[in-house]
mmCIF file of N, CA, C and O in Angstrom:
data_model
loop_
_atom_site.group_PDB
_atom_site.id
_atom_site.type_symbol
_atom_site.label_atom_id
_atom_site.label_comp_id
_atom_site.label_asym_id
_atom_site.label_seq_id
_atom_site.Cartn_x
_atom_site.Cartn_y
_atom_site.Cartn_z
ATOM 1 N N MET I 1 162.775 78.612 -26.341
ATOM 2 C CA MET I 1 163.732 79.664 -26.641
ATOM 3 C C MET I 1 163.865 79.791 -28.155
ATOM 4 O O MET I 1 163.844 78.813 -28.880
ATOM 5 N N THR I 2 164.016 81.010 -28.623
ATOM 6 C CA THR I 2 164.135 81.224 -30.065
ATOM 7 C C THR I 2 165.499 80.793 -30.571
ATOM 8 O O THR I 2 166.479 80.809 -29.844
ATOM 9 N N LYS I 3 165.541 80.415 -31.846
ATOM 10 C CA LYS I 3 166.802 79.984 -32.449
ATOM 11 C C LYS I 3 167.452 81.166 -33.143
ATOM 12 O O LYS I 3 167.205 81.428 -34.307
ATOM 13 N N ASN I 4 168.257 81.912 -32.398
ATOM 14 C CA ASN I 4 168.989 83.038 -32.960
ATOM 15 C C ASN I 4 170.407 82.607 -33.269
ATOM 16 O O ASN I 4 170.951 81.717 -32.626
ATOM 17 N N LYS I 5 171.033 83.273 -34.253
ATOM 18 C CA LYS I 5 172.424 83.002 -34.548
ATOM 19 C C LYS I 5 173.282 83.583 -33.437
ATOM 20 O O LYS I 5 172.931 84.584 -32.813
ATOM 21 N N LEU I 6 174.434 82.959 -33.208
ATOM 22 C CA LEU I 6 175.358 83.451 -32.198
ATOM 23 C C LEU I 6 176.479 84.231 -32.862
ATOM 24 O O LEU I 6 176.689 84.143 -34.067
ATOM 25 N N HIS I 7 177.221 84.977 -32.066
ATOM 26 C CA HIS I 7 178.324 85.775 -32.596
ATOM 27 C C HIS I 7 179.586 84.952 -32.823
ATOM 28 O O HIS I 7 180.567 85.465 -33.354
ATOM 29 N N VAL I 8 179.573 83.676 -32.421
ATOM 30 C CA VAL I 8 180.721 82.798 -32.649
ATOM 31 C C VAL I 8 180.270 81.562 -33.416
ATOM 32 O O VAL I 8 179.116 81.161 -33.349
ATOM 33 N N LYS I 9 181.216 80.973 -34.159
ATOM 34 C CA LYS I 9 180.941 79.766 -34.931
ATOM 35 C C LYS I 9 181.957 78.695 -34.556
ATOM 36 O O LYS I 9 182.968 78.987 -33.914
ATOM 37 N N LYS I 10 181.691 77.480 -34.992
ATOM 38 C CA LYS I 10 182.619 76.374 -34.781
ATOM 39 C C LYS I 10 183.943 76.707 -35.471
ATOM 40 O O LYS I 10 183.969 77.156 -36.611
ATOM 41 N N GLY I 11 185.046 76.501 -34.755
ATOM 42 C CA GLY I 11 186.366 76.775 -35.306
ATOM 43 C C GLY I 11 186.905 78.151 -34.948
ATOM 44 O O GLY I 11 188.084 78.415 -35.153
ATOM 45 N N ASP I 12 186.068 79.043 -34.411
ATOM 46 C CA ASP I 12 186.529 80.371 -34.004
ATOM 47 C C ASP I 12 187.417 80.269 -32.761
ATOM 48 O O ASP I 12 187.198 79.406 -31.907
ATOM 49 N N THR I 13 188.383 81.165 -32.649
ATOM 50 C CA THR I 13 189.169 81.295 -31.430
ATOM 51 C C THR I 13 188.474 82.313 -30.551
ATOM 52 O O THR I 13 188.149 83.412 -31.005
ATOM 53 N N VAL I 14 188.225 81.931 -29.294
ATOM 54 C CA VAL I 14 187.507 82.815 -28.379
ATOM 55 C C VAL I 14 188.284 82.986 -27.081
ATOM 56 O O VAL I 14 189.119 82.158 -26.720
ATOM 57 N N LYS I 15 187.973 84.084 -26.381
ATOM 58 C CA LYS I 15 188.546 84.356 -25.071
ATOM 59 C C LYS I 15 187.399 84.346 -24.074
ATOM 60 O O LYS I 15 186.341 84.936 -24.328
ATOM 61 N N VAL I 16 187.589 83.672 -22.931
ATOM 62 C CA VAL I 16 186.560 83.614 -21.896
ATOM 63 C C VAL I 16 186.641 84.897 -21.086
ATOM 64 O O VAL I 16 187.717 85.278 -20.612
ATOM 65 N N ILE I 17 185.505 85.599 -20.934
ATOM 66 C CA ILE I 17 185.502 86.886 -20.243
ATOM 67 C C ILE I 17 184.817 86.821 -18.877
ATOM 68 O O ILE I 17 184.783 87.818 -18.166
ATOM 69 N N ALA I 18 184.296 85.647 -18.505
ATOM 70 C CA ALA I 18 183.658 85.501 -17.196
ATOM 71 C C ALA I 18 183.724 84.043 -16.757
ATOM 72 O O ALA I 18 183.766 83.148 -17.582
ATOM 73 N N GLY I 19 183.770 83.828 -15.466
ATOM 74 C CA GLY I 19 183.773 82.472 -14.924
ATOM 75 C C GLY I 19 185.140 82.041 -14.436
ATOM 76 O O GLY I 19 186.082 82.836 -14.366
ATOM 77 N N ASP I 20 185.263 80.755 -14.104
ATOM 78 C CA ASP I 20 186.501 80.216 -13.545
ATOM 79 C C ASP I 20 187.666 80.277 -14.528
ATOM 80 O O ASP I 20 188.814 80.417 -14.124
ATOM 81 N N ASP I 21 187.400 80.164 -15.826
ATOM 82 C CA ASP I 21 188.455 80.166 -16.846
ATOM 83 C C ASP I 21 188.651 81.541 -17.473
ATOM 84 O O ASP I 21 189.147 81.658 -18.591
ATOM 85 N N LYS I 22 188.289 82.607 -16.753
ATOM 86 C CA LYS I 22 188.381 83.972 -17.272
ATOM 87 C C LYS I 22 189.802 84.281 -17.737
ATOM 88 O O LYS I 22 190.773 83.996 -17.046
ATOM 89 N N GLY I 23 189.913 84.839 -18.941
ATOM 90 C CA GLY I 23 191.204 85.220 -19.495
ATOM 91 C C GLY I 23 191.844 84.174 -20.388
ATOM 92 O O GLY I 23 192.783 84.470 -21.114
ATOM 93 N N LYS I 24 191.351 82.933 -20.367
ATOM 94 C CA LYS I 24 191.923 81.861 -21.184
ATOM 95 C C LYS I 24 191.306 81.883 -22.579
ATOM 96 O O LYS I 24 190.175 82.336 -22.764
ATOM 97 N N THR I 25 192.075 81.395 -23.561
ATOM 98 C CA THR I 25 191.576 81.335 -24.926
ATOM 99 C C THR I 25 191.543 79.887 -25.401
ATOM 100 O O THR I 25 192.295 79.046 -24.910
ATOM 101 N N GLY I 26 190.691 79.612 -26.362
ATOM 102 C CA GLY I 26 190.572 78.277 -26.930
ATOM 103 C C GLY I 26 189.743 78.318 -28.192
ATOM 104 O O GLY I 26 189.220 79.362 -28.583
ATOM 105 N N THR I 27 189.606 77.158 -28.828
ATOM 106 C CA THR I 27 188.862 77.033 -30.078
ATOM 107 C C THR I 27 187.487 76.436 -29.808
ATOM 108 O O THR I 27 187.364 75.479 -29.052
ATOM 109 N N VAL I 28 186.471 76.982 -30.447
ATOM 110 C CA VAL I 28 185.105 76.481 -30.297
ATOM 111 C C VAL I 28 184.993 75.155 -31.040
ATOM 112 O O VAL I 28 185.306 75.066 -32.224
ATOM 113 N N THR I 29 184.571 74.093 -30.313
ATOM 114 C CA THR I 29 184.411 72.782 -30.935
ATOM 115 C C THR I 29 182.954 72.477 -31.259
ATOM 116 O O THR I 29 182.673 71.766 -32.220
ATOM 117 N N THR I 30 182.023 72.982 -30.458
ATOM 118 C CA THR I 30 180.598 72.730 -30.659
ATOM 119 C C THR I 30 179.813 73.996 -30.335
ATOM 120 O O THR I 30 180.150 74.698 -29.380
ATOM 121 N N VAL I 31 178.775 74.270 -31.117
ATOM 122 C CA VAL I 31 177.879 75.394 -30.845
ATOM 123 C C VAL I 31 176.487 74.831 -30.615
ATOM 124 O O VAL I 31 175.946 74.131 -31.469
ATOM 125 N N LEU I 32 175.912 75.107 -29.444
ATOM 126 C CA LEU I 32 174.562 74.665 -29.101
ATOM 127 C C LEU I 32 173.638 75.881 -29.211
ATOM 128 O O LEU I 32 173.441 76.612 -28.247
ATOM 129 N N VAL I 33 173.082 76.120 -30.406
ATOM 130 C CA VAL I 33 172.331 77.341 -30.682
ATOM 131 C C VAL I 33 171.076 77.428 -29.821
ATOM 132 O O VAL I 33 170.765 78.483 -29.276
ATOM 133 N N ASP I 34 170.356 76.312 -29.672
ATOM 134 C CA ASP I 34 169.103 76.343 -28.916
ATOM 135 C C ASP I 34 169.326 76.656 -27.438
ATOM 136 O O ASP I 34 168.467 77.244 -26.793
ATOM 137 N N LYS I 35 170.483 76.298 -26.891
ATOM 138 C CA LYS I 35 170.792 76.587 -25.486
ATOM 139 C C LYS I 35 171.668 77.824 -25.324
ATOM 140 O O LYS I 35 172.016 78.185 -24.204
ATOM 141 N N GLN I 36 172.058 78.466 -26.452
ATOM 142 C CA GLN I 36 172.916 79.652 -26.442
ATOM 143 C C GLN I 36 174.253 79.376 -25.747
ATOM 144 O O GLN I 36 174.761 80.193 -24.996
ATOM 145 N N LYS I 37 174.819 78.182 -25.986
ATOM 146 C CA LYS I 37 176.073 77.791 -25.350
ATOM 147 C C LYS I 37 177.078 77.313 -26.379
ATOM 148 O O LYS I 37 176.710 76.918 -27.483
ATOM 149 N N VAL I 38 178.359 77.340 -25.994
ATOM 150 C CA VAL I 38 179.442 76.845 -26.835
ATOM 151 C C VAL I 38 180.355 75.969 -25.991
ATOM 152 O O VAL I 38 180.480 76.161 -24.785
ATOM 153 N N VAL I 39 180.984 74.976 -26.637
ATOM 154 C CA VAL I 39 181.979 74.140 -25.976
ATOM 155 C C VAL I 39 183.331 74.568 -26.520
ATOM 156 O O VAL I 39 183.543 74.601 -27.734
ATOM 157 N N VAL I 40 184.253 74.946 -25.597
ATOM 158 C CA VAL I 40 185.571 75.427 -25.987
ATOM 159 C C VAL I 40 186.606 74.367 -25.620
ATOM 160 O O VAL I 40 186.593 73.828 -24.508
ATOM 161 N N GLU I 41 187.485 74.073 -26.557
ATOM 162 C CA GLU I 41 188.495 73.027 -26.400
ATOM 163 C C GLU I 41 189.420 73.332 -25.222
ATOM 164 O O GLU I 41 190.051 74.382 -25.171
ATOM 165 N N GLY I 42 189.462 72.413 -24.254
ATOM 166 C CA GLY I 42 190.376 72.512 -23.123
ATOM 167 C C GLY I 42 189.930 73.432 -22.000
ATOM 168 O O GLY I 42 190.669 73.611 -21.037
ATOM 169 N N LEU I 43 188.734 74.017 -22.084
ATOM 170 C CA LEU I 43 188.269 74.939 -21.050
ATOM 171 C C LEU I 43 186.977 74.446 -20.407
ATOM 172 O O LEU I 43 186.257 73.645 -20.977
ATOM 173 N N ASN I 44 186.705 74.944 -19.204
ATOM 174 C CA ASN I 44 185.514 74.586 -18.421
ATOM 175 C C ASN I 44 185.432 73.077 -18.230
ATOM 176 O O ASN I 44 184.415 72.442 -18.500
ATOM 177 N N LEU I 45 186.531 72.483 -17.753
ATOM 178 C CA LEU I 45 186.589 71.037 -17.546
ATOM 179 C C LEU I 45 185.825 70.649 -16.286
ATOM 180 O O LEU I 45 185.964 71.295 -15.244
ATOM 181 N N VAL I 46 185.021 69.590 -16.390
ATOM 182 C CA VAL I 46 184.297 69.057 -15.247
ATOM 183 C C VAL I 46 184.625 67.576 -15.120
ATOM 184 O O VAL I 46 185.005 66.924 -16.095
ATOM 185 N N SER I 47 184.495 67.032 -13.915
ATOM 186 C CA SER I 47 184.788 65.621 -13.669
ATOM 187 C C SER I 47 183.543 64.789 -13.916
ATOM 188 O O SER I 47 182.481 65.084 -13.381
ATOM 189 N N LYS I 48 183.678 63.766 -14.733
ATOM 190 C CA LYS I 48 182.570 62.846 -14.999
ATOM 191 C C LYS I 48 182.966 61.475 -14.477
ATOM 192 O O LYS I 48 183.985 60.916 -14.882
ATOM 193 N N HIS I 49 182.163 60.940 -13.565
ATOM 194 C CA HIS I 49 182.427 59.630 -12.995
ATOM 195 C C HIS I 49 181.877 58.556 -13.922
ATOM 196 O O HIS I 49 180.708 58.606 -14.310
ATOM 197 N N GLN I 50 182.729 57.588 -14.292
ATOM 198 C CA GLN I 50 182.332 56.531 -15.216
ATOM 199 C C GLN I 50 182.288 55.203 -14.484
ATOM 200 O O GLN I 50 183.262 54.819 -13.822
ATOM 201 N N LYS I 51 181.162 54.506 -14.618
ATOM 202 C CA LYS I 51 181.068 53.159 -14.057
ATOM 203 C C LYS I 51 181.879 52.215 -14.933
ATOM 204 O O LYS I 51 181.990 52.432 -16.130
ATOM 205 N N PRO I 52 182.421 51.163 -14.361
ATOM 206 C CA PRO I 52 183.114 50.167 -15.186
ATOM 207 C C PRO I 52 182.145 49.539 -16.193
ATOM 208 O O PRO I 52 180.988 49.267 -15.873
ATOM 209 N N SER I 53 182.625 49.342 -17.417
ATOM 210 C CA SER I 53 181.808 48.731 -18.461
ATOM 211 C C SER I 53 182.706 47.829 -19.301
ATOM 212 O O SER I 53 183.906 47.742 -19.065
ATOM 213 N N ALA I 54 182.117 47.176 -20.283
ATOM 214 C CA ALA I 54 182.909 46.307 -21.158
ATOM 215 C C ALA I 54 183.942 47.128 -21.934
ATOM 216 O O ALA I 54 185.063 46.690 -22.147
ATOM 217 N N LYS I 55 183.558 48.321 -22.347
ATOM 218 C CA LYS I 55 184.469 49.183 -23.094
ATOM 219 C C LYS I 55 185.550 49.768 -22.196
ATOM 220 O O LYS I 55 186.690 49.931 -22.608
ATOM 221 N N ASN I 56 185.182 50.110 -20.967
ATOM 222 C CA ASN I 56 186.103 50.724 -20.010
ATOM 223 C C ASN I 56 186.025 49.937 -18.703
ATOM 224 O O ASN I 56 185.336 50.344 -17.770
ATOM 225 N N PRO I 57 186.728 48.781 -18.604
ATOM 226 C CA PRO I 57 186.572 47.921 -17.427
ATOM 227 C C PRO I 57 187.086 48.546 -16.129
ATOM 228 O O PRO I 57 186.651 48.165 -15.047
ATOM 229 N N GLN I 58 187.975 49.506 -16.221
ATOM 230 C CA GLN I 58 188.533 50.131 -15.020
ATOM 231 C C GLN I 58 187.571 51.162 -14.423
ATOM 232 O O GLN I 58 187.525 51.338 -13.222
ATOM 233 N N GLY I 59 186.803 51.852 -15.285
ATOM 234 C CA GLY I 59 185.958 52.933 -14.789
ATOM 235 C C GLY I 59 186.836 54.128 -14.470
ATOM 236 O O GLY I 59 187.906 54.301 -15.041
ATOM 237 N N GLY I 60 186.405 54.983 -13.552
ATOM 238 C CA GLY I 60 187.235 56.093 -13.098
ATOM 239 C C GLY I 60 186.583 57.443 -13.301
ATOM 240 O O GLY I 60 185.405 57.556 -13.625
ATOM 241 N N ILE I 61 187.384 58.473 -13.084
ATOM 242 C CA ILE I 61 186.923 59.859 -13.190
ATOM 243 C C ILE I 61 187.607 60.488 -14.397
ATOM 244 O O ILE I 61 188.830 60.540 -14.463
ATOM 245 N N ASN I 62 186.810 60.962 -15.346
ATOM 246 C CA ASN I 62 187.334 61.589 -16.556
ATOM 247 C C ASN I 62 187.021 63.073 -16.554
ATOM 248 O O ASN I 62 185.963 63.498 -16.075
ATOM 249 N N LYS I 63 187.899 63.865 -17.119
ATOM 250 C CA LYS I 63 187.663 65.300 -17.281
ATOM 251 C C LYS I 63 187.097 65.544 -18.678
ATOM 252 O O LYS I 63 187.672 65.097 -19.666
ATOM 253 N N ILE I 64 185.940 66.209 -18.750
ATOM 254 C CA ILE I 64 185.337 66.535 -20.041
ATOM 255 C C ILE I 64 185.036 68.029 -20.078
ATOM 256 O O ILE I 64 184.932 68.686 -19.037
ATOM 257 N N GLU I 65 184.900 68.565 -21.308
ATOM 258 C CA GLU I 65 184.603 69.980 -21.487
ATOM 259 C C GLU I 65 183.093 70.198 -21.391
ATOM 260 O O GLU I 65 182.321 69.527 -22.067
ATOM 261 N N ALA I 66 182.685 71.139 -20.552
ATOM 262 C CA ALA I 66 181.269 71.463 -20.399
ATOM 263 C C ALA I 66 180.968 72.732 -21.198
ATOM 264 O O ALA I 66 181.860 73.546 -21.449
ATOM 265 N N PRO I 67 179.706 72.909 -21.604
ATOM 266 C CA PRO I 67 179.353 74.116 -22.355
ATOM 267 C C PRO I 67 179.471 75.385 -21.511
ATOM 268 O O PRO I 67 179.284 75.364 -20.295
ATOM 269 N N ILE I 68 179.804 76.487 -22.186
ATOM 270 C CA ILE I 68 179.886 77.818 -21.577
ATOM 271 C C ILE I 68 178.847 78.681 -22.283
ATOM 272 O O ILE I 68 178.665 78.571 -23.498
ATOM 273 N N HIS I 69 178.164 79.549 -21.545
ATOM 274 C CA HIS I 69 177.181 80.426 -22.177
ATOM 275 C C HIS I 69 177.882 81.347 -23.167
ATOM 276 O O HIS I 69 178.987 81.831 -22.911
ATOM 277 N N ALA I 70 177.262 81.560 -24.314
ATOM 278 C CA ALA I 70 177.878 82.329 -25.399
ATOM 279 C C ALA I 70 178.192 83.767 -24.984
ATOM 280 O O ALA I 70 179.117 84.372 -25.516
ATOM 281 N N SER I 71 177.457 84.304 -24.022
ATOM 282 C CA SER I 71 177.716 85.675 -23.589
ATOM 283 C C SER I 71 179.006 85.786 -22.787
ATOM 284 O O SER I 71 179.510 86.889 -22.574
ATOM 285 N N ASN I 72 179.548 84.661 -22.346
ATOM 286 C CA ASN I 72 180.779 84.667 -21.546
ATOM 287 C C ASN I 72 182.028 84.444 -22.379
ATOM 288 O O ASN I 72 183.111 84.284 -21.821
ATOM 289 N N VAL I 73 181.895 84.412 -23.696
ATOM 290 C CA VAL I 73 183.064 84.294 -24.566
ATOM 291 C C VAL I 73 183.059 85.438 -25.573
ATOM 292 O O VAL I 73 182.004 85.971 -25.929
ATOM 293 N N MET I 74 184.270 85.821 -25.989
ATOM 294 C CA MET I 74 184.444 86.932 -26.914
ATOM 295 C C MET I 74 185.337 86.475 -28.050
ATOM 296 O O MET I 74 186.366 85.831 -27.806
ATOM 297 N N LEU I 75 184.978 86.788 -29.266
ATOM 298 C CA LEU I 75 185.747 86.380 -30.437
ATOM 299 C C LEU I 75 187.113 87.057 -30.436
ATOM 300 O O LEU I 75 187.230 88.240 -30.130
ATOM 301 N N VAL I 76 188.158 86.283 -30.769
ATOM 302 C CA VAL I 76 189.516 86.826 -30.893
ATOM 303 C C VAL I 76 189.811 86.987 -32.375
ATOM 304 O O VAL I 76 189.675 86.040 -33.148
ATOM 305 N N GLU I 77 190.212 88.201 -32.750
ATOM 306 C CA GLU I 77 190.525 88.488 -34.145
ATOM 307 C C GLU I 77 191.789 87.758 -34.553
ATOM 308 O O GLU I 77 192.776 87.748 -33.821
ATOM 309 N N ALA I 78 191.782 87.134 -35.733
ATOM 310 C CA ALA I 78 192.883 86.284 -36.177
ATOM 311 C C ALA I 78 194.184 87.059 -36.364
ATOM 312 O O ALA I 78 195.236 86.624 -35.923
ATOM 313 N N GLY I 79 194.151 88.202 -36.996
ATOM 314 C CA GLY I 79 195.376 88.927 -37.310
ATOM 315 C C GLY I 79 196.025 89.589 -36.114
ATOM 316 O O GLY I 79 197.253 89.604 -35.973
ATOM 317 N N THR I 80 195.214 90.143 -35.215
ATOM 318 C CA THR I 80 195.752 90.945 -34.119
ATOM 319 C C THR I 80 195.790 90.227 -32.775
ATOM 320 O O THR I 80 196.418 90.711 -31.847
ATOM 321 N N ASN I 81 195.096 89.075 -32.652
ATOM 322 C CA ASN I 81 194.974 88.340 -31.380
ATOM 323 C C ASN I 81 194.395 89.194 -30.258
ATOM 324 O O ASN I 81 194.829 89.118 -29.115
ATOM 325 N N VAL I 82 193.423 90.038 -30.599
ATOM 326 C CA VAL I 82 192.749 90.892 -29.634
ATOM 327 C C VAL I 82 191.275 90.514 -29.608
ATOM 328 O O VAL I 82 190.664 90.316 -30.652
ATOM 329 N N ALA I 83 190.690 90.408 -28.403
ATOM 330 C CA ALA I 83 189.271 90.095 -28.271
ATOM 331 C C ALA I 83 188.453 91.286 -28.756
ATOM 332 O O ALA I 83 188.788 92.439 -28.478
ATOM 333 N N THR I 84 187.389 91.009 -29.502
ATOM 334 C CA THR I 84 186.590 92.081 -30.094
ATOM 335 C C THR I 84 185.120 91.707 -30.116
ATOM 336 O O THR I 84 184.775 90.522 -30.146
ATOM 337 N N ARG I 85 184.270 92.724 -30.090
ATOM 338 C CA ARG I 85 182.850 92.509 -30.321
ATOM 339 C C ARG I 85 182.636 92.365 -31.826
ATOM 340 O O ARG I 85 183.455 92.812 -32.613
ATOM 341 N N THR I 86 181.531 91.751 -32.201
ATOM 342 C CA THR I 86 181.258 91.554 -33.621
ATOM 343 C C THR I 86 179.947 92.205 -34.004
ATOM 344 O O THR I 86 179.043 92.357 -33.171
ATOM 345 N N GLY I 87 179.874 92.587 -35.261
ATOM 346 C CA GLY I 87 178.644 93.097 -35.841
ATOM 347 C C GLY I 87 178.415 92.387 -37.155
ATOM 348 O O GLY I 87 179.254 91.611 -37.608
ATOM 349 N N LYS I 88 177.272 92.671 -37.787
ATOM 350 C CA LYS I 88 176.985 92.072 -39.087
ATOM 351 C C LYS I 88 176.651 93.193 -40.059
ATOM 352 O O LYS I 88 175.913 94.119 -39.720
ATOM 353 N N LYS I 89 177.237 93.108 -41.269
ATOM 354 C CA LYS I 89 176.916 94.072 -42.316
ATOM 355 C C LYS I 89 176.968 93.373 -43.664
ATOM 356 O O LYS I 89 177.565 92.307 -43.805
ATOM 357 N N LEU I 90 176.347 93.993 -44.655
ATOM 358 C CA LEU I 90 176.305 93.427 -45.991
ATOM 359 C C LEU I 90 177.639 93.645 -46.692
ATOM 360 O O LEU I 90 178.212 94.732 -46.624
ATOM 361 N N ASN I 91 178.122 92.595 -47.374
ATOM 362 C CA ASN I 91 179.338 92.749 -48.175
ATOM 363 C C ASN I 91 178.934 93.138 -49.597
ATOM 364 O O ASN I 91 177.757 93.389 -49.878
ATOM 365 N N GLU I 92 179.901 93.187 -50.529
ATOM 366 C CA GLU I 92 179.631 93.622 -51.895
ATOM 367 C C GLU I 92 178.604 92.732 -52.587
ATOM 368 O O GLU I 92 177.837 93.180 -53.429
ATOM 369 N N GLY I 93 178.596 91.452 -52.258
ATOM 370 C CA GLY I 93 177.667 90.512 -52.877
ATOM 371 C C GLY I 93 176.261 90.560 -52.299
ATOM 372 O O GLY I 93 175.393 89.794 -52.699
ATOM 373 N N GLY I 94 176.035 91.405 -51.294
ATOM 374 C CA GLY I 94 174.720 91.509 -50.672
ATOM 375 C C GLY I 94 174.470 90.449 -49.613
ATOM 376 O O GLY I 94 173.338 90.196 -49.235
ATOM 377 N N LYS I 95 175.549 89.805 -49.134
ATOM 378 C CA LYS I 95 175.424 88.758 -48.129
ATOM 379 C C LYS I 95 175.872 89.295 -46.771
ATOM 380 O O LYS I 95 176.824 90.070 -46.683
ATOM 381 N N LEU I 96 175.164 88.904 -45.707
ATOM 382 C CA LEU I 96 175.551 89.325 -44.358
ATOM 383 C C LEU I 96 176.851 88.655 -43.959
ATOM 384 O O LEU I 96 177.028 87.453 -44.149
ATOM 385 N N GLN I 97 177.766 89.450 -43.399
ATOM 386 C CA GLN I 97 179.036 88.908 -42.948
ATOM 387 C C GLN I 97 179.414 89.559 -41.634
ATOM 388 O O GLN I 97 179.064 90.710 -41.374
ATOM 389 N N ARG I 98 180.136 88.804 -40.797
ATOM 390 C CA ARG I 98 180.572 89.334 -39.506
ATOM 391 C C ARG I 98 181.769 90.268 -39.692
ATOM 392 O O ARG I 98 182.578 90.059 -40.590
ATOM 393 N N TYR I 99 181.849 91.285 -38.832
ATOM 394 C CA TYR I 99 183.009 92.164 -38.850
ATOM 395 C C TYR I 99 183.395 92.521 -37.431
ATOM 396 O O TYR I 99 182.585 92.439 -36.506
ATOM 397 N N SER I 100 184.653 92.904 -37.256
ATOM 398 C CA SER I 100 185.175 93.283 -35.948
ATOM 399 C C SER I 100 184.795 94.731 -35.671
ATOM 400 O O SER I 100 185.075 95.621 -36.471
ATOM 401 N N LYS I 101 184.171 94.990 -34.530
ATOM 402 C CA LYS I 101 183.798 96.355 -34.174
ATOM 403 C C LYS I 101 185.016 97.149 -33.737
ATOM 404 O O LYS I 101 184.999 98.372 -33.754
ATOM 405 N N LYS I 102 186.095 96.465 -33.343
ATOM 406 C CA LYS I 102 187.301 97.166 -32.904
ATOM 407 C C LYS I 102 188.098 97.688 -34.097
ATOM 408 O O LYS I 102 188.515 98.837 -34.119
ATOM 409 N N SER I 103 188.311 96.833 -35.117
ATOM 410 C CA SER I 103 189.143 97.242 -36.253
ATOM 411 C C SER I 103 188.327 97.517 -37.515
ATOM 412 O O SER I 103 188.819 98.165 -38.433
ATOM 413 N N GLY I 104 187.121 97.000 -37.597
ATOM 414 C CA GLY I 104 186.294 97.170 -38.782
ATOM 415 C C GLY I 104 186.543 96.145 -39.874
ATOM 416 O O GLY I 104 185.899 96.188 -40.917
ATOM 417 N N ASN I 105 187.459 95.204 -39.665
ATOM 418 C CA ASN I 105 187.790 94.182 -40.660
ATOM 419 C C ASN I 105 186.717 93.096 -40.701
ATOM 420 O O ASN I 105 186.163 92.733 -39.677
ATOM 421 N N LEU I 106 186.491 92.548 -41.897
ATOM 422 C CA LEU I 106 185.581 91.406 -42.028
ATOM 423 C C LEU I 106 186.222 90.171 -41.432
ATOM 424 O O LEU I 106 187.431 89.976 -41.522
ATOM 425 N N ILE I 107 185.404 89.317 -40.854
ATOM 426 C CA ILE I 107 185.917 88.094 -40.223
ATOM 427 C C ILE I 107 185.633 86.914 -41.136
ATOM 428 O O ILE I 107 184.544 86.729 -41.612
#
């Protein structure tokens, strides 16, 4: 798979637009560019069974965050708290920057 940039970055606030957590918002903690997935804090929790070990003698079932496909999340604009599509355009310095397609503001 090609290594393309995604429309979201680590630290962005996103809204889930598809799946079991549809409508919930959270912060992106990890971006997996090669798999086109993102891990969102507190969302898409799955149960992981842990065998007892020296570090965790009790073992048990832990809830961890699983990756969500990047197409199933939408960036939330900081000022308005509205989910928006993003585009890229050159700023005054000639550098590509993301902007909100809904309001036109730079992100």
